[in-house]
PDB file of C-alpha atoms and ligand atoms in Angstrom:
ATOM      1  CA  MET T   1       0.287   6.889 -25.965  1.00 38.00           C
ATOM      2  CA  ARG T   2       3.730   5.757 -24.940  1.00 42.00           C
ATOM      3  CA  GLY T   3       4.143   5.614 -21.193  1.00 41.00           C
ATOM      4  CA  ARG T   4       0.443   6.199 -20.607  1.00 50.00           C
ATOM      5  CA  GLY T   5      -0.726   2.768 -21.643  1.00 74.00           C
ATOM      6  CA  LEU T   6      -1.012  -0.258 -19.416  1.00 90.00           C
ATOM      7  CA  TYR T   7       2.422  -1.566 -20.326  1.00 97.00           C
ATOM      8  CA  LYS T   8       5.681   0.309 -19.806  1.00 97.00           C
ATOM      9  CA  SER T   9       8.809  -0.125 -21.906  1.00 97.00           C
ATOM     10  CA  ALA T  10      11.971  -1.606 -20.371  1.00 96.00           C
ATOM     11  CA  ASP T  11      13.431   1.909 -20.171  1.00 97.00           C
ATOM     12  CA  GLU T  12      10.360   3.166 -18.354  1.00 97.00           C
ATOM     13  CA  LEU T  13      10.455   0.294 -15.879  1.00 98.00           C
ATOM     14  CA  ARG T  14      14.042   1.215 -15.012  1.00 98.00           C
ATOM     15  CA  LEU T  15      12.905   4.774 -14.231  1.00 98.00           C
ATOM     16  CA  MET T  16      10.480   3.408 -11.638  1.00 98.00           C
ATOM     17  CA  VAL T  17      13.234   1.881  -9.500  1.00 98.00           C
ATOM     18  CA  ALA T  18      14.328   5.178  -7.896  1.00 98.00           C
ATOM     19  CA  PRO T  19      10.864   6.375  -6.814  1.00 98.00           C
ATOM     20  CA  GLY T  20      10.140   2.920  -5.427  1.00 98.00           C
ATOM     21  CA  LEU T  21      13.285   2.883  -3.297  1.00 98.00           C
ATOM     22  CA  LEU T  22      12.754   6.450  -2.107  1.00 98.00           C
ATOM     23  CA  THR T  23       9.199   5.586  -1.070  1.00 98.00           C
ATOM     24  CA  ALA T  24      10.595   2.616   0.857  1.00 98.00           C
ATOM     25  CA  ALA T  25      13.191   4.834   2.553  1.00 98.00           C
ATOM     26  CA  ALA T  26      10.527   7.336   3.615  1.00 98.00           C
ATOM     27  CA  LEU T  27       8.365   4.594   5.111  1.00 98.00           C
ATOM     28  CA  ASP T  28      11.343   3.025   6.891  1.00 98.00           C
ATOM     29  CA  ALA T  29      12.073   6.382   8.523  1.00 98.00           C
ATOM     30  CA  VAL T  30       8.447   6.805   9.577  1.00 98.00           C
ATOM     31  CA  ARG T  31       8.343   3.298  10.991  1.00 98.00           C
ATOM     32  CA  SER T  32      11.394   4.107  13.137  1.00 98.00           C
ATOM     33  CA  ALA T  33       9.741   7.318  14.339  1.00 98.00           C
ATOM     34  CA  ILE T  34       6.428   5.752  15.367  1.00 98.00           C
ATOM     35  CA  ARG T  35       6.013   5.707  19.137  1.00 98.00           C
ATOM     36  CA  SER T  36       3.525   6.768  21.741  1.00 98.00           C
ATOM     37  CA  GLY T  37       3.512  10.564  21.963  1.00 98.00           C
ATOM     38  CA  VAL T  38       4.501  11.384  18.392  1.00 98.00           C
ATOM     39  CA  SER T  39       2.021  13.405  16.349  1.00 98.00           C
ATOM     40  CA  THR T  40       0.941  12.365  12.888  1.00 98.00           C
ATOM     41  CA  SER T  41       2.172  15.688  11.497  1.00 98.00           C
ATOM     42  CA  GLU T  42       5.634  14.933  12.937  1.00 98.00           C
ATOM     43  CA  LEU T  43       5.602  11.640  11.050  1.00 98.00           C
ATOM     44  CA  ASP T  44       4.584  13.529   7.930  1.00 98.00           C
ATOM     45  CA  ALA T  45       7.594  15.830   8.320  1.00 98.00           C
ATOM     46  CA  VAL T  46       9.930  12.832   8.668  1.00 98.00           C
ATOM     47  CA  ALA T  47       8.680  11.366   5.391  1.00 98.00           C
ATOM     48  CA  GLU T  48       8.797  14.671   3.547  1.00 98.00           C
ATOM     49  CA  ARG T  49      12.397  15.263   4.629  1.00 98.00           C
ATOM     50  CA  VAL T  50      13.515  11.838   3.386  1.00 98.00           C
ATOM     51  CA  ILE T  51      11.757  12.238   0.051  1.00 98.00           C
ATOM     52  CA  ARG T  52      13.029  15.765  -0.642  1.00 98.00           C
ATOM     53  CA  THR T  53      16.567  14.961   0.541  1.00 98.00           C
ATOM     54  CA  GLY T  54      16.518  11.996  -1.818  1.00 98.00           C
ATOM     55  CA  GLY T  55      15.696  14.190  -4.792  1.00 98.00           C
ATOM     56  CA  GLY T  56      11.999  13.370  -4.935  1.00 98.00           C
ATOM     57  CA  VAL T  57       8.667  15.062  -4.450  1.00 98.00           C
ATOM     58  CA  PRO T  58       5.856  13.811  -2.197  1.00 98.00           C
ATOM     59  CA  ASN T  59       3.293  12.737  -4.767  1.00 97.00           C
ATOM     60  CA  PHE T  60       0.313  12.763  -2.412  1.00 96.00           C
ATOM     61  CA  ALA T  61       0.696  16.557  -2.250  1.00 95.00           C
ATOM     62  CA  LYS T  62      -0.078  16.621  -5.988  1.00 93.00           C
ATOM     63  CA  GLU T  63      -3.572  15.299  -5.343  1.00 92.00           C
ATOM     64  CA  PRO T  64      -5.978  18.242  -5.661  1.00 93.00           C
ATOM     65  CA  GLY T  65      -6.750  19.618  -2.200  1.00 95.00           C
ATOM     66  CA  TYR T  66      -4.144  17.509  -0.366  1.00 96.00           C
ATOM     67  CA  ARG T  67      -0.953  19.063   0.976  1.00 96.00           C
ATOM     68  CA  HIS T  68       0.640  16.281   3.012  1.00 98.00           C
ATOM     69  CA  THR T  69       3.294  13.636   2.322  1.00 98.00           C
ATOM     70  CA  LEU T  70       1.556  10.830   4.197  1.00 98.00           C
ATOM     71  CA  CYS T  71      -1.804   9.411   4.949  1.00 98.00           C
ATOM     72  CA  VAL T  72      -1.831   8.196   8.565  1.00 98.00           C
ATOM     73  CA  SER T  73      -4.916   6.184   9.471  1.00 98.00           C
ATOM     74  CA  VAL T  74      -5.419   5.153  13.102  1.00 98.00           C
ATOM     75  CA  ASN T  75      -7.595   2.345  14.499  1.00 98.00           C
ATOM     76  CA  GLU T  76     -11.027   2.531  12.793  1.00 98.00           C
ATOM     77  CA  GLU T  77      -9.585   4.798  10.109  1.00 98.00           C
ATOM     78  CA  VAL T  78      -8.856   2.635   7.062  1.00 98.00           C
ATOM     79  CA  VAL T  79      -7.062   4.912   4.621  1.00 98.00           C
ATOM     80  CA  HIS T  80      -6.568   8.594   3.719  1.00 98.00           C
ATOM     81  CA  GLY T  81      -6.134   9.769   7.311  1.00 98.00           C
ATOM     82  CA  VAL T  82      -4.860  13.358   7.257  1.00 98.00           C
ATOM     83  CA  PRO T  83      -1.723  14.122   9.316  1.00 98.00           C
ATOM     84  CA  GLY T  84      -2.275  16.737  12.021  1.00 98.00           C
ATOM     85  CA  GLU T  85      -2.140  17.293  15.742  1.00 97.00           C
ATOM     86  CA  ARG T  86      -3.303  13.818  16.676  1.00 98.00           C
ATOM     87  CA  VAL T  87      -0.812  12.163  19.009  1.00 98.00           C
ATOM     88  CA  LEU T  88      -0.319   8.402  18.819  1.00 98.00           C
ATOM     89  CA  GLU T  89      -1.202   6.488  21.951  1.00 98.00           C
ATOM     90  CA  PRO T  90      -0.137   3.082  23.282  1.00 98.00           C
ATOM     91  CA  GLY T  91      -2.026   0.314  21.494  1.00 98.00           C
ATOM     92  CA  ASP T  92      -2.942   2.431  18.446  1.00 98.00           C
ATOM     93  CA  LEU T  93      -3.145   0.570  15.141  1.00 98.00           C
ATOM     94  CA  VAL T  94      -1.386   2.841  12.662  1.00 98.00           C
ATOM     95  CA  SER T  95      -1.458   2.575   8.880  1.00 98.00           C
ATOM     96  CA  VAL T  96       1.000   4.780   6.996  1.00 98.00           C
ATOM     97  CA  ASP T  97       0.787   5.340   3.238  1.00 98.00           C
ATOM     98  CA  ALA T  98       3.396   7.286   1.232  1.00 98.00           C
ATOM     99  CA  GLY T  99       4.540   7.934  -2.295  1.00 98.00           C
ATOM    100  CA  ALA T 100       7.572   9.578  -3.858  1.00 98.00           C
ATOM    101  CA  GLU T 101       7.865  10.957  -7.358  1.00 98.00           C
ATOM    102  CA  VAL T 102      11.327  10.983  -8.918  1.00 98.00           C
ATOM    103  CA  ALA T 103      11.976  12.391 -12.390  1.00 98.00           C
ATOM    104  CA  GLY T 104       8.292  12.145 -13.190  1.00 97.00           C
ATOM    105  CA  TRP T 105       7.774   8.542 -12.071  1.00 98.00           C
ATOM    106  CA  ASN T 106       5.938   7.359  -8.973  1.00 98.00           C
ATOM    107  CA  GLY T 107       6.115   4.935  -6.065  1.00 98.00           C
ATOM    108  CA  ASP T 108       3.270   4.079  -3.649  1.00 98.00           C
ATOM    109  CA  SER T 109       3.462   1.869  -0.561  1.00 98.00           C
ATOM    110  CA  ALA T 110       1.893   1.421   2.866  1.00 98.00           C
ATOM    111  CA  PHE T 111       2.339  -0.537   6.093  1.00 98.00           C
ATOM    112  CA  THR T 112       0.471  -1.029   9.361  1.00 98.00           C
ATOM    113  CA  VAL T 113       1.985  -1.330  12.863  1.00 98.00           C
ATOM    114  CA  VAL T 114       0.727  -1.375  16.439  1.00 98.00           C
ATOM    115  CA  VAL T 115       2.142   1.083  18.980  1.00 98.00           C
ATOM    116  CA  PRO T 116       3.376  -1.057  21.908  1.00 98.00           C
ATOM    117  CA  ASP T 117       1.121  -1.169  24.975  1.00 98.00           C
ATOM    118  CA  PRO T 118       2.332  -3.580  27.682  1.00 97.00           C
ATOM    119  CA  SER T 119      -0.831  -2.905  29.716  1.00 98.00           C
ATOM    120  CA  ARG T 120      -3.167  -4.295  27.041  1.00 98.00           C
ATOM    121  CA  PRO T 121      -1.570  -7.425  25.532  1.00 98.00           C
ATOM    122  CA  GLU T 122      -4.854  -8.793  24.184  1.00 98.00           C
ATOM    123  CA  LEU T 123      -5.709  -5.610  22.309  1.00 98.00           C
ATOM    124  CA  VAL T 124      -2.186  -5.415  20.887  1.00 98.00           C
ATOM    125  CA  ALA T 125      -2.291  -9.067  19.821  1.00 98.00           C
ATOM    126  CA  ALA T 126      -5.664  -8.672  18.101  1.00 98.00           C
ATOM    127  CA  ARG T 127      -4.533  -5.586  16.224  1.00 98.00           C
ATOM    128  CA  GLN T 128      -1.209  -7.172  15.275  1.00 98.00           C
ATOM    129  CA  ALA T 129      -3.070 -10.211  13.948  1.00 98.00           C
ATOM    130  CA  LEU T 130      -5.178  -7.961  11.710  1.00 98.00           C
ATOM    131  CA  ALA T 131      -2.080  -6.162  10.438  1.00 98.00           C
ATOM    132  CA  ASP T 132      -0.318  -9.491   9.841  1.00 98.00           C
ATOM    133  CA  ALA T 133      -3.269 -10.979   7.949  1.00 98.00           C
ATOM    134  CA  THR T 134      -3.447  -7.916   5.717  1.00 98.00           C
ATOM    135  CA  GLU T 135       0.269  -8.108   5.011  1.00 98.00           C
ATOM    136  CA  ALA T 136      -0.056 -11.834   4.308  1.00 98.00           C
ATOM    137  CA  GLY T 137      -2.824 -11.020   1.834  1.00 98.00           C
ATOM    138  CA  LEU T 138      -0.599  -8.486   0.101  1.00 98.00           C
ATOM    139  CA  TRP T 139       2.272 -10.952  -0.317  1.00 98.00           C
ATOM    140  CA  ALA T 140      -0.060 -13.700  -1.477  1.00 98.00           C
ATOM    141  CA  GLY T 141      -1.339 -11.275  -4.113  1.00 98.00           C
ATOM    142  CA  ILE T 142       2.180 -10.309  -5.182  1.00 98.00           C
ATOM    143  CA  ALA T 143       3.188 -13.979  -5.392  1.00 98.00           C
ATOM    144  CA  ALA T 144       0.105 -14.634  -7.519  1.00 98.00           C
ATOM    145  CA  LEU T 145       1.082 -11.810  -9.862  1.00 98.00           C
ATOM    146  CA  ALA T 146       4.360 -13.623 -10.579  1.00 98.00           C
ATOM    147  CA  GLY T 147       2.496 -16.504 -12.195  1.00 97.00           C
ATOM    148  CA  ALA T 148      -0.752 -14.851 -13.237  1.00 98.00           C
ATOM    149  CA  ARG T 149      -2.112 -14.577 -16.736  1.00 98.00           C
ATOM    150  CA  HIS T 150      -4.716 -12.004 -15.739  1.00 98.00           C
ATOM    151  CA  LEU T 151      -5.039  -9.589 -12.836  1.00 97.00           C
ATOM    152  CA  ASN T 152      -8.128 -11.214 -11.321  1.00 97.00           C
ATOM    153  CA  GLU T 153      -5.881 -14.030 -10.117  1.00 98.00           C
ATOM    154  CA  VAL T 154      -4.265 -11.541  -7.720  1.00 98.00           C
ATOM    155  CA  GLY T 155      -7.492 -10.608  -5.934  1.00 98.00           C
ATOM    156  CA  ALA T 156      -8.527 -14.228  -5.608  1.00 97.00           C
ATOM    157  CA  GLU T 157      -5.289 -15.062  -3.783  1.00 98.00           C
ATOM    158  CA  ILE T 158      -5.497 -12.006  -1.521  1.00 98.00           C
ATOM    159  CA  ALA T 159      -9.019 -12.968  -0.492  1.00 98.00           C
ATOM    160  CA  ASP T 160      -7.999 -16.573   0.014  1.00 97.00           C
ATOM    161  CA  ALA T 161      -5.217 -15.525   2.401  1.00 97.00           C
ATOM    162  CA  VAL T 162      -7.241 -12.943   4.328  1.00 97.00           C
ATOM    163  CA  GLU T 163     -10.461 -14.908   4.589  1.00 92.00           C
ATOM    164  CA  ARG T 164      -8.742 -17.700   6.486  1.00 91.00           C
ATOM    165  CA  HIS T 165      -9.766 -15.381   9.309  1.00 89.00           C
ATOM    166  CA  ASP T 166     -13.554 -15.602   9.309  1.00 87.00           C
ATOM    167  CA  GLU T 167     -14.063 -12.370  11.156  1.00 94.00           C
ATOM    168  CA  TYR T 168     -12.141 -10.126   8.775  1.00 97.00           C
ATOM    169  CA  GLY T 169     -13.603  -8.169   5.875  1.00 97.00           C
ATOM    170  CA  ILE T 170     -11.879  -6.932   2.708  1.00 98.00           C
ATOM    171  CA  LEU T 171     -12.895  -3.448   1.631  1.00 97.00           C
ATOM    172  CA  GLU T 172     -14.535  -3.237  -1.767  1.00 97.00           C
ATOM    173  CA  ASP T 173     -14.997   0.542  -1.918  1.00 94.00           C
ATOM    174  CA  TYR T 174     -11.265   1.053  -2.537  1.00 97.00           C
ATOM    175  CA  VAL T 175      -8.869  -0.998  -4.673  1.00 98.00           C
ATOM    176  CA  GLY T 176      -5.325  -1.039  -6.022  1.00 98.00           C
ATOM    177  CA  HIS T 177      -4.248   0.519  -9.297  1.00 98.00           C
ATOM    178  CA  GLY T 178      -1.719   0.844 -12.055  1.00 98.00           C
ATOM    179  CA  ILE T 179       1.137   3.264 -11.361  1.00 98.00           C
ATOM    180  CA  GLY T 180       3.679   5.073 -13.505  1.00 97.00           C
ATOM    181  CA  ARG T 181       3.868   8.689 -14.577  1.00 96.00           C
ATOM    182  CA  SER T 182       0.762   9.148 -12.465  1.00 96.00           C
ATOM    183  CA  MET T 183       0.311   7.641  -9.025  1.00 96.00           C
ATOM    184  CA  HIS T 184      -3.111   6.337  -9.995  1.00 95.00           C
ATOM    185  CA  GLU T 185      -3.462   4.748 -13.419  1.00 96.00           C
ATOM    186  CA  GLU T 186      -5.403   1.969 -15.066  1.00 95.00           C
ATOM    187  CA  PRO T 187      -5.959  -0.883 -14.472  1.00 97.00           C
ATOM    188  CA  PRO T 188      -7.817  -1.370 -11.172  1.00 97.00           C
ATOM    189  CA  VAL T 189      -6.413  -4.147  -8.965  1.00 98.00           C
ATOM    190  CA  PHE T 190      -9.176  -5.792  -6.965  1.00 98.00           C
ATOM    191  CA  ASN T 191      -8.457  -7.329  -3.567  1.00 98.00           C
ATOM    192  CA  TYR T 192     -11.224  -9.914  -3.917  1.00 97.00           C
ATOM    193  CA  PRO T 193     -12.510 -12.272  -6.607  1.00 96.00           C
ATOM    194  CA  VAL T 194     -14.120 -10.628  -9.632  1.00 96.00           C
ATOM    195  CA  ARG T 195     -15.760 -12.256 -12.620  1.00 94.00           C
ATOM    196  CA  HIS T 196     -13.944 -10.395 -15.366  1.00 95.00           C
ATOM    197  CA  ARG T 197     -10.371 -11.493 -15.939  1.00 96.00           C
ATOM    198  CA  GLY T 198      -8.873  -8.026 -15.813  1.00 96.00           C
ATOM    199  CA  ALA T 199      -5.754  -6.843 -17.598  1.00 96.00           C
ATOM    200  CA  ALA T 200      -3.324  -9.360 -19.047  1.00 97.00           C
ATOM    201  CA  VAL T 201      -0.273  -9.781 -16.819  1.00 98.00           C
ATOM    202  CA  LYS T 202       2.734  -9.311 -19.077  1.00 97.00           C
ATOM    203  CA  PRO T 203       6.011  -7.372 -19.191  1.00 97.00           C
ATOM    204  CA  GLY T 204       5.535  -3.662 -18.590  1.00 98.00           C
ATOM    205  CA  LEU T 205       2.610  -3.936 -16.198  1.00 98.00           C
ATOM    206  CA  VAL T 206       3.213  -2.019 -12.959  1.00 98.00           C
ATOM    207  CA  VAL T 207       0.587  -2.167 -10.248  1.00 98.00           C
ATOM    208  CA  ALA T 208       0.104  -0.969  -6.686  1.00 98.00           C
ATOM    209  CA  ILE T 209      -1.475  -3.876  -4.815  1.00 98.00           C
ATOM    210  CA  GLU T 210      -3.086  -2.681  -1.586  1.00 98.00           C
ATOM    211  CA  PRO T 211      -5.479  -4.769   0.482  1.00 98.00           C
ATOM    212  CA  MET T 212      -7.503  -2.872   3.072  1.00 98.00           C
ATOM    213  CA  VAL T 213      -8.883  -5.215   5.714  1.00 98.00           C
ATOM    214  CA  THR T 214     -11.189  -4.644   8.685  1.00 98.00           C
ATOM    215  CA  ALA T 215     -11.795  -6.670  11.823  1.00 98.00           C
ATOM    216  CA  GLY T 216     -15.533  -6.333  11.161  1.00 96.00           C
ATOM    217  CA  GLY T 217     -17.791  -4.994   8.420  1.00 97.00           C
ATOM    218  CA  ILE T 218     -16.642  -3.529   5.112  1.00 97.00           C
ATOM    219  CA  GLU T 219     -19.004  -0.539   5.003  1.00 98.00           C
ATOM    220  CA  THR T 220     -17.109   2.759   5.218  1.00 98.00           C
ATOM    221  CA  SER T 221     -17.738   6.500   5.307  1.00 98.00           C
ATOM    222  CA  VAL T 222     -15.621   9.566   4.677  1.00 98.00           C
ATOM    223  CA  LEU T 223     -15.245  11.981   7.612  1.00 98.00           C
ATOM    224  CA  ASP T 224     -16.106  15.666   7.372  1.00 97.00           C
ATOM    225  CA  ASP T 225     -12.463  16.443   6.545  1.00 96.00           C
ATOM    226  CA  GLY T 226     -13.282  15.087   3.097  1.00 96.00           C
ATOM    227  CA  TRP T 227     -10.510  12.474   3.225  1.00 97.00           C
ATOM    228  CA  THR T 228     -10.425  10.101   6.179  1.00 98.00           C
ATOM    229  CA  VAL T 229     -12.142   6.786   5.437  1.00 98.00           C
ATOM    230  CA  VAL T 230     -13.512   5.072   8.573  1.00 98.00           C
ATOM    231  CA  THR T 231     -15.338   1.813   9.151  1.00 98.00           C
ATOM    232  CA  ASP T 232     -19.050   2.330   9.821  1.00 98.00           C
ATOM    233  CA  ASP T 233     -19.066  -0.242  12.626  1.00 98.00           C
ATOM    234  CA  GLY T 234     -15.999   1.240  14.292  1.00 98.00           C
ATOM    235  CA  SER T 235     -13.960  -1.914  13.769  1.00 98.00           C
ATOM    236  CA  ASP T 236     -10.198  -1.695  13.365  1.00 98.00           C
ATOM    237  CA  ALA T 237      -8.659  -1.583   9.891  1.00 98.00           C
ATOM    238  CA  ALA T 238      -5.261  -2.294   8.352  1.00 98.00           C
ATOM    239  CA  HIS T 239      -3.659  -1.410   5.010  1.00 98.00           C
ATOM    240  CA  TRP T 240      -0.573  -2.762   3.291  1.00 98.00           C
ATOM    241  CA  GLU T 241       0.669  -1.792  -0.172  1.00 98.00           C
ATOM    242  CA  HIS T 242       3.543  -2.329  -2.579  1.00 98.00           C
ATOM    243  CA  SER T 243       4.230  -1.171  -6.133  1.00 98.00           C
ATOM    244  CA  VAL T 244       5.233  -4.155  -8.253  1.00 98.00           C
ATOM    245  CA  ALA T 245       6.675  -4.337 -11.776  1.00 98.00           C
ATOM    246  CA  VAL T 246       6.241  -7.213 -14.211  1.00 98.00           C
ATOM    247  CA  HIS T 247       9.149  -7.417 -16.633  1.00 98.00           C
ATOM    248  CA  ARG T 248      10.724  -9.711 -19.196  1.00 96.00           C
ATOM    249  CA  ASP T 249      12.446 -11.914 -16.620  1.00 97.00           C
ATOM    250  CA  GLY T 250       9.974 -11.876 -13.714  1.00 98.00           C
ATOM    251  CA  ILE T 251       8.563  -9.515 -11.116  1.00 98.00           C
ATOM    252  CA  TRP T 252      10.244  -6.977  -8.860  1.00 98.00           C
ATOM    253  CA  VAL T 253       8.689  -5.250  -5.853  1.00 98.00           C
ATOM    254  CA  LEU T 254       9.780  -1.674  -6.475  1.00 98.00           C
ATOM    255  CA  THR T 255       8.955  -0.447  -2.955  1.00 98.00           C
ATOM    256  CA  ALA T 256      10.862  -3.208  -1.122  1.00 98.00           C
ATOM    257  CA  ARG T 257      14.643  -2.903  -0.788  1.00 97.00           C
ATOM    258  CA  ASP T 258      15.130  -6.580  -1.650  1.00 98.00           C
ATOM    259  CA  GLY T 259      12.530  -6.599  -4.384  1.00 98.00           C
ATOM    260  CA  GLY T 260      10.366  -8.722  -2.132  1.00 98.00           C
ATOM    261  CA  ALA T 261      12.809 -11.665  -1.959  1.00 98.00           C
ATOM    262  CA  GLN T 262      12.403 -12.430   1.728  1.00 98.00           C
ATOM    263  CA  ARG T 263       8.606 -12.311   1.829  1.00 98.00           C
ATOM    264  CA  LEU T 264       8.166 -14.118  -1.500  1.00 98.00           C
ATOM    265  CA  ALA T 265      10.485 -17.011  -0.620  1.00 98.00           C
ATOM    266  CA  PRO T 266       7.746 -19.021   1.170  1.00 98.00           C
ATOM    267  CA  PHE T 267       5.760 -18.914  -2.085  1.00 98.00           C
ATOM    268  CA  GLY T 268       8.709 -20.175  -4.111  1.00 98.00           C
ATOM    269  CA  VAL T 269       8.844 -16.891  -5.997  1.00 98.00           C
ATOM    270  CA  VAL T 270      12.260 -15.333  -6.630  1.00 98.00           C
ATOM    271  CA  PRO T 271      12.005 -11.690  -7.678  1.00 98.00           C
ATOM    272  CA  VAL T 272      14.354 -10.589 -10.457  1.00 98.00           C
ATOM    273  CA  PRO T 273      15.878  -7.109 -10.669  1.00 98.00           C
ATOM    274  CA  ILE T 274      14.639  -5.103 -13.631  1.00 96.00           C
ATOM    275  CA  PRO T 275      17.136  -5.698 -16.465  1.00 93.00           C
TER     276      PRO T 275
HETATM  277 MG1  LIG L   1      -0.814   4.242  -1.224  1.00 58.46          MG
HETATM  278 MG1  LIG L   2      -2.167   3.165  -3.907  1.00 58.46          MG
END
């Protein structure tokens, strides 16, 4: 079915630019609002305002049983943290995931930051290193996509980048995904090496690449709220994500304002706007 398959038409790819940029704008606003003393529900309101003002709809709120714009996952929470009364504290490791739908098309992106804590420089440095390694894994995966023939090449590069740090673990219970008219579509995008080649990487493929990395073990559980995924060993976790389009002339990171140019430059990859 047109638009529901793995590969979008050039027209469909163009429709994914707006939701990608609106998702980026929402996350930028949240990042500016993160500080000690802010509640996760306040951050949620910031993102919702940006998305609705920009003519979009928070797509997470379309998930059955979920009514928020963001997932905010703190410290040992990996993903799917539910915004609420929790107040961020100095030194917290905060992962924020958001998605905007515009005219029926979706964006999905996430970042991780550490709330400053001058009294605990070692804790802050350790958490920042985890966030940085996860982000490095994401960009290595995106760079791999630019030259890949099949999707399994992406996961191999993510793992290669992250596992330079012996102590870190890459979650296997949760993976990336195709994105388009639905936020979650085929194909799965693994963050680690897999034996099957996966989908062919060719024009029209749009994927959300999203490594989830812990500072310890990779076993996780879901809290009683039915959503929040936490590490079983209580180790910290980070999560970075971008939605990326493959098109006739190259790749373009839909949820980065510059298409990923700055972060892809070290890999020798030059993203190309969708024609
Ligand atoms: Mg996401
Ligand atoms: Mg996703």
